[in-house]
């Protein structure tokens, strides 16, 4: 349902606006541009879902383009892994391309730049160049080589290409403006010397183009209509455009760079550089270690493509950086596995039960559904015998009434089979319980239809028959870091926060039906969590990864977050809205808006729904409206619609004008409230409102 009814995110809005302004839909083309210097992570999944999602939405091609301009860090292994991960997520690219495919074209364009007097070879050290760069508040100074003759630049650049210079000795720089207020425009580097073999072009080149010079021109060569990247490139946009200005043919599509916020996840790090450190330092066992936030790690952990895509969808595309709670990711996989995973029995911490009145040599098979609540899962036969394992924690010698498991003198049902009663505890010399002797009620077998089988006992326990059980390894994971934002500390290295107990290896006894499981198979171990067969398994030994527990901690977190009184940021918006009502100049108003925009990072649409419904005073109403206007993502919602309808009827002109501007900014809302707006256009008392709508509708 979400797809149609959900409002457009701001990126889709950009595309919609371009289409509305005349861009031909058949010209839409997107790309996902990973640098092959590591494996993809869950942050990349956001970008993949965004770009490939747009491709699906508009039936437009999406290229997979490897941004491979740094031979020092890039490898074929990463190219292969990235392709594999994108496909596994379920997306299809139009073409696989490489920035290195364009090295010759970029070089030719560079020669043009030099000939136009727009690039020069600088022989200063990187240190000197950095010093001349200035600061955001003070201008830079020109390089002494800035004005060398074109012929000399051509000659030196040729020498760079021929390998006459050592790494770092010279660079080629664009000649833009050392006084520019955007630091990226202060004569940025176009080429550097790197005497390294490239994973695709080998030793053909010893000069390599810089990212900025490469990215936009690659977009242009591929005729990408929209080049979406993460926020850190926002300040590069001016340079992206300057470079395009040098080569663009007005008949062709001119790519448009726009930025969105990186996806960050709590309790982990996301940069490939840092993930590589984890791999190289041995803190994890490779890129696909199930504790890693990589796509390959998540896959090995038991995540499915559907759950990752759904996570991306739910978390949305934001304009500002924030940290997404890892509990949301866990919620997504739990939700998915709940629908597909067969339920089976495994005992992780065994306690031996001897059923003393059960014949020694007897064994029987009980029919057990793979899912008691859903059709279509089927069932299997599970062997039962005189000696079984249950979980240690499911037995106590003494316990109060609230303990619904097995206690001495008490009864419990064994899942799918008999009711047993605990009669005697056997202990070792140190007093540890090593066995519990029980008796079973022969008539109580589940599904047998007898009176005894219908008898209600409080607890039901999972179990395995000892002589039939398969001994397996289980790997239980905790968070890889003990800190919510391990790389958020200025004075500390993120590796200081590695959780020394993030992996616990144990053994478990599982029912024999699991014997022939294959790598990647997923199960719910009843009452214990979701598990999947790890790639390290072999015919002699099965290994299970715990994917996620059964309990939904996210629901609790959501609940907490949506209690109105608890949102400190929203508390601060109220007084600002009051000030806004009194503000006279646009400057004052904009200042207040930007302050509110900052606070809005911590305010979700779901949270806002309740203040929207109870807002009475103009100040309260405006507070909600200004938070909405700061760009928080909205979803289809009746209460929200009611709120907007009331805004359009408001007697306060500030509220009404703000509301109208807010609607006009969003294509979906514009469509939805079209008739209200048209009525106001002709009938509103306020001429400013009428004129505004006249202009915009
Ligand atoms: P990292 O620091 O993790 O290496 P990167 O930006 O250098 O990230 P790229 O391979 O250059 O990694 O990224 C490919 C694309 O994915 C880029 O468009 C980038 O903006 C996007 N991307 C990277 N990390 C994230 C993230 N955490 N959230 C959303 N998009 C991301
Ligand atoms: Mg990068």
XYZ file of C-alpha atoms and ligand atoms in Angstrom:
729
model
C 0.000 0.000 0.000
C 2.743 2.438 1.051
C 3.935 3.103 -2.492
C 0.853 4.858 -3.824
C -0.465 6.557 -0.752
C 2.799 7.756 0.715
C 3.684 11.326 -0.071
C 6.647 11.846 -2.345
C 9.983 12.167 -0.666
C 11.836 15.342 -1.515
C 14.034 13.606 -4.070
C 11.041 12.256 -5.964
C 9.627 15.749 -5.701
C 12.682 17.145 -7.493
C 12.146 14.711 -10.347
C 8.416 15.468 -10.454
C 9.112 19.181 -10.605
C 11.550 18.717 -13.490
C 8.969 16.675 -15.366
C 6.363 19.340 -14.677
C 8.798 21.922 -16.048
C 9.148 20.118 -19.328
C 11.809 17.447 -18.897
C 10.928 14.562 -21.195
C 10.186 11.470 -19.089
C 12.067 9.288 -21.548
C 15.226 11.266 -20.730
C 15.251 10.227 -17.087
C 18.325 8.215 -16.250
C 19.937 7.468 -12.884
C 23.080 5.833 -11.585
C 24.444 4.227 -8.446
C 28.147 5.144 -8.239
C 30.099 3.073 -5.700
C 33.837 3.341 -5.366
C 35.178 -0.249 -5.424
C 37.274 0.258 -2.301
C 35.252 -1.944 0.020
C 32.047 -3.887 0.400
C 28.651 -2.223 0.336
C 26.962 -1.450 3.642
C 23.456 -0.721 4.823
C 24.018 2.993 4.095
C 24.666 2.179 0.458
C 21.426 0.231 0.479
C 19.650 3.566 1.016
C 21.301 4.998 -2.078
C 20.674 1.797 -4.063
C 16.996 1.741 -3.110
C 16.713 5.436 -3.916
C 18.314 5.309 -7.361
C 17.012 1.931 -8.489
C 13.670 2.781 -6.900
C 13.455 5.868 -9.106
C 14.329 3.690 -12.085
C 11.418 1.398 -11.303
C 9.047 4.249 -10.573
C 9.729 6.016 -13.868
C 10.692 2.981 -15.885
C 14.063 4.623 -16.463
C 17.492 3.009 -16.866
C 19.880 2.958 -13.902
C 23.593 2.431 -14.418
C 25.915 0.757 -11.996
C 28.964 2.963 -12.309
C 32.167 2.156 -10.516
C 33.841 5.354 -9.485
C 37.345 4.012 -9.868
C 39.743 6.933 -9.934
C 41.988 5.875 -7.074
C 44.051 2.814 -8.059
C 45.680 2.730 -4.635
C 42.550 1.461 -2.906
C 40.449 -0.224 -5.529
C 40.259 -3.893 -6.335
C 38.430 -6.339 -8.563
C 37.293 -8.279 -5.473
C 35.244 -5.263 -4.451
C 33.772 -4.831 -7.929
C 32.549 -8.421 -7.880
C 31.164 -8.157 -4.356
C 29.315 -4.929 -5.150
C 27.677 -6.409 -8.253
C 26.662 -9.442 -6.284
C 25.129 -7.369 -3.487
C 23.131 -5.096 -5.797
C 21.712 -8.123 -7.588
C 20.977 -9.893 -4.345
C 18.965 -6.889 -3.209
C 16.851 -7.534 -6.273
C 17.819 -4.650 -8.546
C 18.713 -4.726 -12.234
C 21.067 -2.211 -13.749
C 20.987 -1.056 -17.304
C 24.767 -1.051 -17.836
C 27.850 -1.691 -15.749
C 30.231 1.182 -16.388
C 33.468 2.489 -14.963
C 34.785 6.004 -14.592
C 38.035 4.546 -15.872
C 36.229 4.009 -19.198
C 36.353 7.778 -19.543
C 40.006 8.412 -18.741
C 40.840 9.229 -22.361
C 37.845 11.531 -22.803
C 38.628 13.300 -19.539
C 42.202 13.723 -20.667
C 41.104 15.199 -24.002
C 38.783 17.635 -22.274
C 41.631 18.564 -19.947
C 43.804 19.495 -22.898
C 40.954 21.777 -24.022
C 40.857 23.356 -20.585
C 44.580 24.031 -20.715
C 44.256 25.494 -24.187
C 41.491 27.756 -22.925
C 43.754 28.981 -20.151
C 41.628 27.297 -17.519
C 44.134 24.845 -16.084
C 47.760 24.971 -15.013
C 50.473 22.723 -13.714
C 51.465 23.570 -10.153
C 54.857 22.445 -8.885
C 54.327 23.361 -5.263
C 54.160 20.804 -2.491
C 50.742 19.761 -1.241
C 51.622 21.569 1.986
C 52.170 24.872 0.168
C 49.019 24.428 -1.844
C 47.045 23.806 1.301
C 48.426 26.912 2.994
C 47.501 29.090 0.030
C 43.983 27.769 0.041
C 42.907 30.214 2.775
C 40.008 29.456 5.092
C 36.252 29.764 4.738
C 36.551 33.258 6.170
C 39.770 34.406 4.500
C 40.583 34.320 0.788
C 43.317 32.166 -0.702
C 46.418 33.374 -2.521
C 47.455 32.644 -6.052
C 50.066 30.041 -6.813
C 53.247 31.432 -8.359
C 52.684 28.977 -11.229
C 49.144 30.134 -11.889
C 49.965 32.296 -14.868
C 52.468 30.201 -16.706
C 51.998 30.187 -20.472
C 49.629 27.700 -22.064
C 52.425 26.084 -24.053
C 54.389 25.394 -20.883
C 51.319 23.881 -19.215
C 50.737 21.614 -22.201
C 54.317 20.496 -22.162
C 54.408 19.847 -18.410
C 51.092 18.018 -18.435
C 52.418 15.798 -21.208
C 55.438 15.073 -19.032
C 53.136 14.246 -16.106
C 51.349 11.766 -18.306
C 54.636 10.307 -19.531
C 55.770 9.585 -16.011
C 58.501 12.204 -15.797
C 57.371 13.355 -12.326
C 57.241 11.533 -9.035
C 54.066 11.213 -7.061
C 53.291 14.475 -5.284
C 55.801 16.533 -7.288
C 53.230 18.264 -9.497
C 49.486 18.536 -9.954
C 47.253 19.985 -12.597
C 44.814 22.546 -11.215
C 41.760 24.239 -12.638
C 42.153 28.005 -12.781
C 38.970 29.304 -11.217
C 39.215 31.814 -8.377
C 41.422 31.751 -5.280
C 39.196 34.389 -3.677
C 35.991 32.450 -4.214
C 33.862 32.115 -1.092
C 33.396 28.428 -1.857
C 36.686 26.742 -0.957
C 36.132 24.024 -3.553
C 36.336 26.680 -6.252
C 39.793 27.832 -5.220
C 41.730 26.278 -8.083
C 40.846 22.641 -7.334
C 43.144 19.827 -8.378
C 42.195 18.088 -11.616
C 44.972 15.496 -11.866
C 47.612 13.993 -9.667
C 50.464 11.620 -10.363
C 49.930 8.115 -8.985
C 52.340 5.425 -10.052
C 50.049 2.555 -9.245
C 48.502 -0.144 -11.353
C 44.805 0.313 -11.866
C 42.508 -2.702 -11.526
C 41.220 -2.113 -15.051
C 43.587 0.153 -16.971
C 46.742 -1.474 -15.597
C 49.755 0.773 -16.203
C 48.234 2.766 -19.059
C 48.053 5.849 -16.889
C 50.187 7.329 -14.165
C 48.012 10.417 -13.800
C 44.539 10.051 -12.377
C 41.649 12.535 -12.444
C 40.154 13.712 -9.160
C 36.659 12.790 -8.036
C 35.021 16.156 -8.779
C 36.398 16.363 -12.281
C 35.404 12.786 -12.969
C 31.999 12.426 -11.433
C 30.004 15.121 -13.178
C 31.617 14.451 -16.534
C 30.853 10.728 -16.175
C 27.254 11.639 -15.391
C 27.210 13.804 -18.500
C 28.773 11.145 -20.730
C 26.143 8.673 -19.586
C 23.427 11.318 -19.944
C 22.324 10.878 -16.355
C 19.446 13.274 -15.690
C 19.699 13.264 -11.900
C 22.842 12.610 -9.929
C 21.845 12.030 -6.324
C 24.596 11.944 -3.754
C 25.047 12.422 -0.033
C 25.120 15.769 1.743
C 28.878 16.100 2.043
C 28.886 16.881 -1.683
C 26.526 19.818 -1.366
C 29.363 22.299 -1.250
C 30.907 20.575 -4.292
C 27.819 21.263 -6.362
C 29.111 24.616 -7.578
C 32.262 22.946 -8.854
C 30.246 20.103 -10.388
C 28.361 22.763 -12.320
C 31.475 24.706 -13.271
C 33.043 21.581 -14.724
C 29.874 20.790 -16.638
C 29.833 24.343 -18.015
C 33.174 23.599 -19.672
C 31.923 20.658 -21.722
C 28.135 20.646 -21.958
C 26.406 20.696 -25.293
C 23.084 22.482 -24.850
C 21.292 19.909 -27.005
C 22.121 17.230 -24.485
C 20.903 16.458 -21.006
C 22.715 18.415 -18.345
C 22.899 16.269 -15.210
C 21.586 17.771 -12.013
C 23.321 17.012 -8.715
C 21.152 17.000 -5.619
C 21.968 15.775 -2.129
C 20.326 13.717 0.572
C 21.401 12.711 4.077
C 23.611 9.694 4.673
C 22.005 6.805 6.469
C 23.716 6.217 9.795
C 22.881 3.339 12.070
C 23.294 3.292 15.828
C 25.943 1.059 17.418
C 28.010 0.715 14.283
C 30.241 2.579 11.852
C 29.461 2.951 8.208
C 32.467 4.230 6.339
C 34.244 1.672 4.189
C 37.558 3.019 5.392
C 36.604 2.220 8.982
C 35.054 -1.123 8.087
C 38.319 -2.003 6.360
C 40.157 -1.238 9.599
C 37.898 -3.687 11.415
C 38.680 -6.350 8.829
C 42.416 -5.699 8.744
C 42.817 -5.496 12.515
C 41.022 -8.814 12.925
C 38.296 -7.283 15.071
C 35.884 -9.154 12.804
C 36.294 -12.174 10.562
C 36.106 -10.486 7.190
C 33.779 -8.139 5.360
C 30.915 -10.600 5.615
C 31.235 -11.187 9.351
C 27.634 -11.323 10.581
C 28.330 -8.454 12.987
C 29.263 -6.105 10.147
C 26.736 -3.579 8.795
C 27.710 -4.689 5.288
C 25.142 -6.160 2.944
C 27.205 -9.345 2.849
C 27.430 -9.451 6.650
C 23.702 -8.949 7.016
C 23.037 -11.631 4.413
C 25.227 -14.083 6.298
C 23.538 -13.085 9.534
C 20.208 -14.141 8.005
C 18.801 -10.872 6.683
C 16.766 -11.079 3.511
C 16.729 -8.594 0.624
C 13.074 -7.848 1.369
C 13.844 -6.842 4.938
C 16.666 -4.520 3.881
C 14.606 -2.893 1.142
C 11.754 -2.483 3.590
C 14.096 -0.917 6.121
C 15.169 1.615 3.505
C 11.579 2.355 2.690
C 10.512 2.852 6.284
C 13.495 4.987 7.198
C 12.898 7.221 4.191
C 15.178 9.738 2.562
C 16.093 12.678 4.758
C 17.453 16.142 4.124
C 19.512 16.225 7.281
C 21.879 13.756 8.887
C 20.586 11.682 11.742
C 21.145 8.258 13.260
C 18.630 5.511 12.612
C 18.041 3.146 15.513
C 19.422 -0.306 14.725
C 16.279 -1.630 16.443
C 14.339 -0.545 13.361
C 16.514 -2.746 11.167
C 16.004 -5.619 13.601
C 12.290 -4.984 13.551
C 12.284 -5.310 9.743
C 14.006 -8.695 9.680
C 11.975 -10.039 12.582
C 8.805 -8.991 10.854
C 9.850 -10.747 7.658
C 11.110 -13.938 9.274
C 7.963 -14.159 11.321
C 6.111 -14.587 8.052
C 8.403 -17.111 6.386
C 10.454 -19.049 8.927
C 9.427 -22.584 9.909
C 9.249 -23.091 13.677
C 11.500 -25.847 14.973
C 12.897 -26.974 18.313
C 16.451 -26.427 19.499
C 17.826 -26.424 23.024
C 20.693 -24.014 23.571
C 21.471 -24.611 27.218
C 20.459 -28.203 27.944
C 19.100 -29.805 31.087
C 18.529 -33.558 30.969
C 15.053 -34.827 31.738
C 14.447 -38.510 32.346
C 10.849 -39.629 32.027
C 10.932 -42.514 34.444
C 7.624 -44.106 33.490
C 8.406 -44.050 29.756
C 9.713 -47.432 28.452
C 13.480 -47.437 27.944
C 13.570 -48.690 24.371
C 10.493 -46.945 23.147
C 10.535 -44.110 20.673
C 7.657 -42.467 18.916
C 7.182 -39.703 16.415
C 4.952 -36.746 16.997
C 3.554 -34.699 14.167
C 4.576 -31.071 14.606
C 3.406 -28.135 12.525
C 6.062 -25.823 11.186
C 3.700 -23.006 12.024
C 0.674 -23.324 14.287
C -0.941 -20.108 13.136
C -0.463 -20.027 9.373
C -1.484 -22.459 6.667
C 0.895 -23.817 4.095
C 3.970 -24.463 6.224
C 3.399 -28.202 6.522
C 4.691 -30.361 9.332
C 7.369 -32.881 10.181
C 7.690 -35.889 12.481
C 9.714 -35.235 15.621
C 11.073 -38.179 17.608
C 10.279 -38.480 21.306
C 11.907 -40.799 23.842
C 12.572 -41.379 27.517
C 15.416 -38.857 27.771
C 15.045 -35.342 26.507
C 16.685 -31.958 26.876
C 14.905 -28.820 27.910
C 16.466 -25.387 28.548
C 18.085 -25.026 31.954
C 16.230 -21.792 32.527
C 12.918 -23.603 32.057
C 13.312 -25.537 35.309
C 13.433 -24.390 38.927
C 13.329 -26.397 42.105
C 11.193 -23.755 43.681
C 9.342 -20.883 42.114
C 6.350 -18.668 42.696
C 3.035 -18.823 40.842
C 4.236 -16.582 38.076
C 6.804 -19.112 36.895
C 4.849 -20.918 34.188
C 7.569 -23.405 33.410
C 8.622 -26.596 35.107
C 9.166 -26.706 38.861
C 9.503 -29.532 41.307
C 6.045 -31.011 41.844
C 4.651 -28.986 38.947
C 3.387 -29.857 35.493
C 4.148 -28.546 32.073
C 3.283 -29.529 28.518
C 6.049 -30.513 26.158
C 5.316 -28.828 22.851
C 3.321 -31.106 20.524
C 3.288 -34.002 22.978
C 2.792 -35.071 26.583
C 2.288 -33.351 29.911
C 5.101 -34.152 32.331
C 5.470 -33.688 36.061
C 8.807 -33.075 37.826
C 9.373 -35.402 40.761
C 13.030 -35.464 41.668
C 16.189 -33.481 41.147
C 19.586 -35.151 40.746
C 22.611 -33.034 41.689
C 26.360 -33.379 41.349
C 28.742 -33.122 44.301
C 28.756 -29.325 44.011
C 25.030 -29.075 44.172
C 24.408 -28.330 40.494
C 21.294 -29.851 39.022
C 22.313 -32.385 36.407
C 19.080 -34.257 35.827
C 15.411 -33.957 36.605
C 13.309 -37.065 36.900
C 9.780 -36.689 35.667
C 6.739 -38.817 34.883
C 4.491 -38.338 31.907
C 0.741 -38.617 31.593
C 0.324 -41.269 28.927
C -3.144 -40.044 27.946
C -2.207 -36.428 27.517
C -0.592 -36.506 24.084
C -1.419 -33.395 22.054
C -4.002 -33.946 19.378
C -5.022 -37.400 20.642
C -8.498 -36.120 21.492
C -8.577 -37.572 25.007
C -9.801 -35.635 28.034
C -6.244 -35.557 29.333
C -4.935 -34.145 26.064
C -7.268 -31.181 26.466
C -6.187 -30.540 30.003
C -4.856 -27.003 30.393
C -1.461 -26.563 31.992
C 0.116 -23.141 32.193
C 3.424 -23.649 30.434
C 4.534 -25.248 27.174
C 8.218 -26.012 26.692
C 10.304 -26.862 23.653
C 12.516 -29.929 23.921
C 14.625 -32.389 21.914
C 15.028 -36.132 22.285
C 18.615 -36.700 23.415
C 19.360 -39.783 21.391
C 17.968 -38.254 18.210
C 19.313 -34.738 18.614
C 21.877 -33.195 16.327
C 24.664 -31.326 18.022
C 25.358 -28.042 16.268
C 27.325 -24.855 16.817
C 25.441 -21.639 17.482
C 26.914 -18.184 17.121
C 25.180 -15.576 19.199
C 25.851 -11.959 18.414
C 25.700 -8.814 20.414
C 26.326 -5.303 19.100
C 29.783 -4.823 17.660
C 30.172 -1.548 19.569
C 29.190 -0.580 23.070
C 28.579 3.037 22.089
C 25.625 4.331 20.133
C 27.842 6.459 17.892
C 31.324 4.949 18.107
C 32.805 7.382 15.593
C 31.105 10.379 17.146
C 33.826 11.086 19.711
C 36.459 13.632 18.808
C 39.088 12.463 21.247
C 38.585 8.725 20.941
C 39.204 6.186 18.220
C 36.057 4.340 17.213
C 37.843 1.037 17.821
C 38.031 1.873 21.535
C 34.326 1.090 21.681
C 34.468 -2.390 20.210
C 32.381 -4.741 22.312
C 34.680 -7.564 23.459
C 31.646 -9.823 23.889
C 30.025 -9.298 20.518
C 30.339 -12.973 19.612
C 29.510 -15.949 21.834
C 29.984 -19.398 20.406
C 28.014 -22.225 21.918
C 26.598 -25.623 21.158
C 22.984 -26.512 20.812
C 20.941 -29.644 20.335
C 18.474 -29.441 17.503
C 15.741 -31.765 16.315
C 16.910 -34.194 13.606
C 14.780 -32.605 10.883
C 17.454 -29.905 10.658
C 20.195 -32.352 9.708
C 19.972 -31.675 6.012
C 19.676 -27.915 6.220
C 21.618 -25.883 3.735
C 23.593 -22.686 4.026
C 21.213 -19.748 4.281
C 18.212 -21.775 5.503
C 16.241 -19.812 8.059
C 14.322 -21.044 11.087
C 12.638 -19.858 14.181
C 14.044 -21.821 17.087
C 10.923 -21.796 19.196
C 11.099 -19.394 22.132
C 14.756 -18.628 21.304
C 14.908 -16.469 18.208
C 15.572 -16.614 14.490
C 18.574 -18.538 13.253
C 20.129 -19.277 9.880
C 22.696 -21.746 8.630
C 26.136 -20.144 8.347
C 28.515 -20.450 5.395
C 31.132 -22.110 7.618
C 28.880 -25.183 7.947
C 29.975 -28.446 6.381
C 28.664 -31.986 6.207
C 30.153 -32.842 9.587
C 29.014 -29.799 11.431
C 26.110 -27.435 11.158
C 26.608 -23.871 12.332
C 23.739 -21.519 13.052
C 23.887 -17.736 13.313
C 21.381 -16.037 15.508
C 19.824 -13.443 13.250
C 17.658 -11.676 15.791
C 15.698 -12.415 18.943
C 11.957 -12.827 19.117
C 11.190 -9.789 21.198
C 10.299 -6.586 19.550
C 12.234 -3.877 21.271
C 11.402 -1.381 18.524
C 7.729 -1.198 19.407
C 8.753 -0.052 22.854
C 11.147 2.520 21.491
C 8.480 3.901 19.140
C 6.009 4.162 21.963
C 8.452 6.037 24.090
C 9.293 8.428 21.269
C 5.694 9.245 20.543
C 4.797 10.498 23.984
C 4.279 14.206 23.328
C 5.637 15.435 26.632
C 8.949 13.714 26.027
C 10.015 15.586 22.906
C 12.342 18.304 24.153
C 12.904 19.684 20.683
C 9.228 20.257 20.042
C 8.937 22.010 23.405
C 11.393 24.561 22.085
C 9.465 25.135 18.857
C 6.448 26.605 20.689
C 8.144 29.828 21.881
C 9.833 30.213 18.476
C 6.444 30.031 16.778
C 5.251 32.764 19.155
C 8.186 34.939 18.087
C 7.462 34.154 14.449
C 3.931 35.471 14.767
C 5.369 38.792 15.910
C 8.339 38.903 13.520
C 8.150 41.656 10.915
C 11.148 41.227 8.635
C 11.837 38.242 6.385
C 15.285 38.127 7.860
C 13.903 37.540 11.361
C 11.470 34.985 10.050
C 14.157 33.069 8.178
C 16.342 33.005 11.228
C 13.536 31.476 13.281
C 12.800 28.987 10.527
C 16.338 27.768 10.378
C 16.389 27.312 14.134
C 13.194 25.271 13.883
C 14.663 23.266 11.025
C 17.482 22.241 13.342
C 15.067 21.160 16.064
C 12.895 19.308 13.558
C 15.632 16.751 13.075
C 14.440 15.226 16.315
C 10.742 15.391 15.525
C 9.010 12.674 13.563
C 5.779 12.932 11.646
C 4.268 10.310 13.914
C 5.107 12.375 16.927
C 3.671 15.516 15.379
C 0.290 13.923 14.766
C -0.850 14.355 18.334
C 0.144 18.037 18.784
C -1.482 18.687 15.379
C -4.732 17.313 16.695
C -4.746 19.179 19.981
C -3.288 22.488 18.794
C -5.708 25.330 19.642
C -3.886 28.643 19.857
C -2.295 30.253 16.813
C 1.081 29.685 18.390
C 0.451 25.953 18.794
C -0.888 25.608 15.276
C 2.003 27.527 13.772
C 4.512 25.456 15.745
C 3.227 22.290 14.045
C 3.095 23.953 10.667
C 6.646 25.288 10.842
C 7.952 21.856 11.782
C 6.109 20.368 8.809
C 7.448 23.157 6.617
C 11.021 22.377 7.594
C 10.715 19.311 5.418
C 9.927 16.381 7.674
C 8.614 13.474 5.709
C 4.859 13.035 5.822
C 2.653 10.056 5.166
C -0.976 9.792 4.125
C -3.052 10.528 7.202
C -6.585 11.732 7.930
C -5.639 13.810 10.976
C -2.972 15.543 8.982
C -5.449 16.353 6.202
C -7.852 17.788 8.785
C -5.070 19.939 10.203
C -4.238 21.355 6.763
C -7.900 21.988 5.941
C -8.222 24.048 9.138
C -5.072 25.985 8.331
C -6.636 27.115 5.056
C -9.608 28.393 7.023
C -7.488 30.192 9.614
C -8.237 33.829 10.418
C -4.583 34.450 11.047
C -2.898 35.579 7.849
C 0.594 34.393 8.877
C -0.742 30.882 9.418
C -2.737 30.905 6.239
C 0.126 32.156 4.088
C 2.607 29.732 5.661
C 0.126 26.909 5.091
C -0.409 27.822 1.459
C 3.314 28.036 0.813
C 3.776 24.679 2.467
C 1.170 23.060 0.236
C 2.513 24.685 -2.912
C 5.898 23.187 -2.136
C 4.631 19.641 -2.329
C 3.102 18.244 -5.504
C 1.004 15.682 -3.717
C -0.521 18.228 -1.348
C -0.977 20.673 -4.191
C -3.057 18.106 -6.013
C -4.973 17.074 -2.956
C -5.927 20.606 -1.876
C -6.272 21.932 -5.380
C -9.930 22.855 -5.135
C -9.522 24.586 -1.736
C -6.651 26.616 -3.164
C -8.624 27.561 -6.259
C -11.492 28.760 -4.125
C -9.152 30.909 -2.039
C -7.586 32.277 -5.214
C -10.812 34.026 -6.131
C -12.551 34.521 -2.795
C -9.969 35.199 -0.093
C -10.303 38.567 1.630
C -6.555 39.039 1.689
C -5.183 40.301 -1.638
C -1.717 38.925 -0.843
C -3.207 35.448 -0.624
C -5.132 35.898 -3.880
C -2.061 37.173 -5.705
C 0.168 34.439 -4.357
C -2.232 31.774 -5.584
C -2.765 33.549 -8.889
C 0.976 33.319 -9.473
C 1.428 29.745 -8.317
C -1.562 27.811 -9.551
P 31.968 5.310 2.623
O 32.447 6.440 3.450
O 31.120 4.370 3.362
O 33.051 4.645 1.895
P 31.326 6.608 0.239
O 30.394 7.723 0.012
O 32.771 6.883 0.086
O 30.973 5.974 1.604
P 30.762 5.365 -2.241
O 31.160 4.020 -2.699
O 31.445 6.539 -2.832
O 30.962 5.393 -0.674
O 29.197 5.530 -2.293
C 28.387 5.176 -3.386
C 27.105 5.932 -3.275
O 26.426 5.578 -2.093
C 27.334 7.412 -3.236
O 26.347 8.048 -4.023
C 27.181 7.753 -1.802
O 26.740 9.076 -1.665
C 26.152 6.730 -1.333
N 26.334 6.436 0.087
C 27.465 6.088 0.713
N 27.280 5.939 2.031
C 25.975 6.209 2.251
C 25.148 6.242 3.420
N 25.649 5.967 4.625
N 23.854 6.556 3.269
C 23.342 6.828 2.057
N 24.060 6.809 0.924
C 25.366 6.513 1.014
Mg 33.450 7.808 -1.745
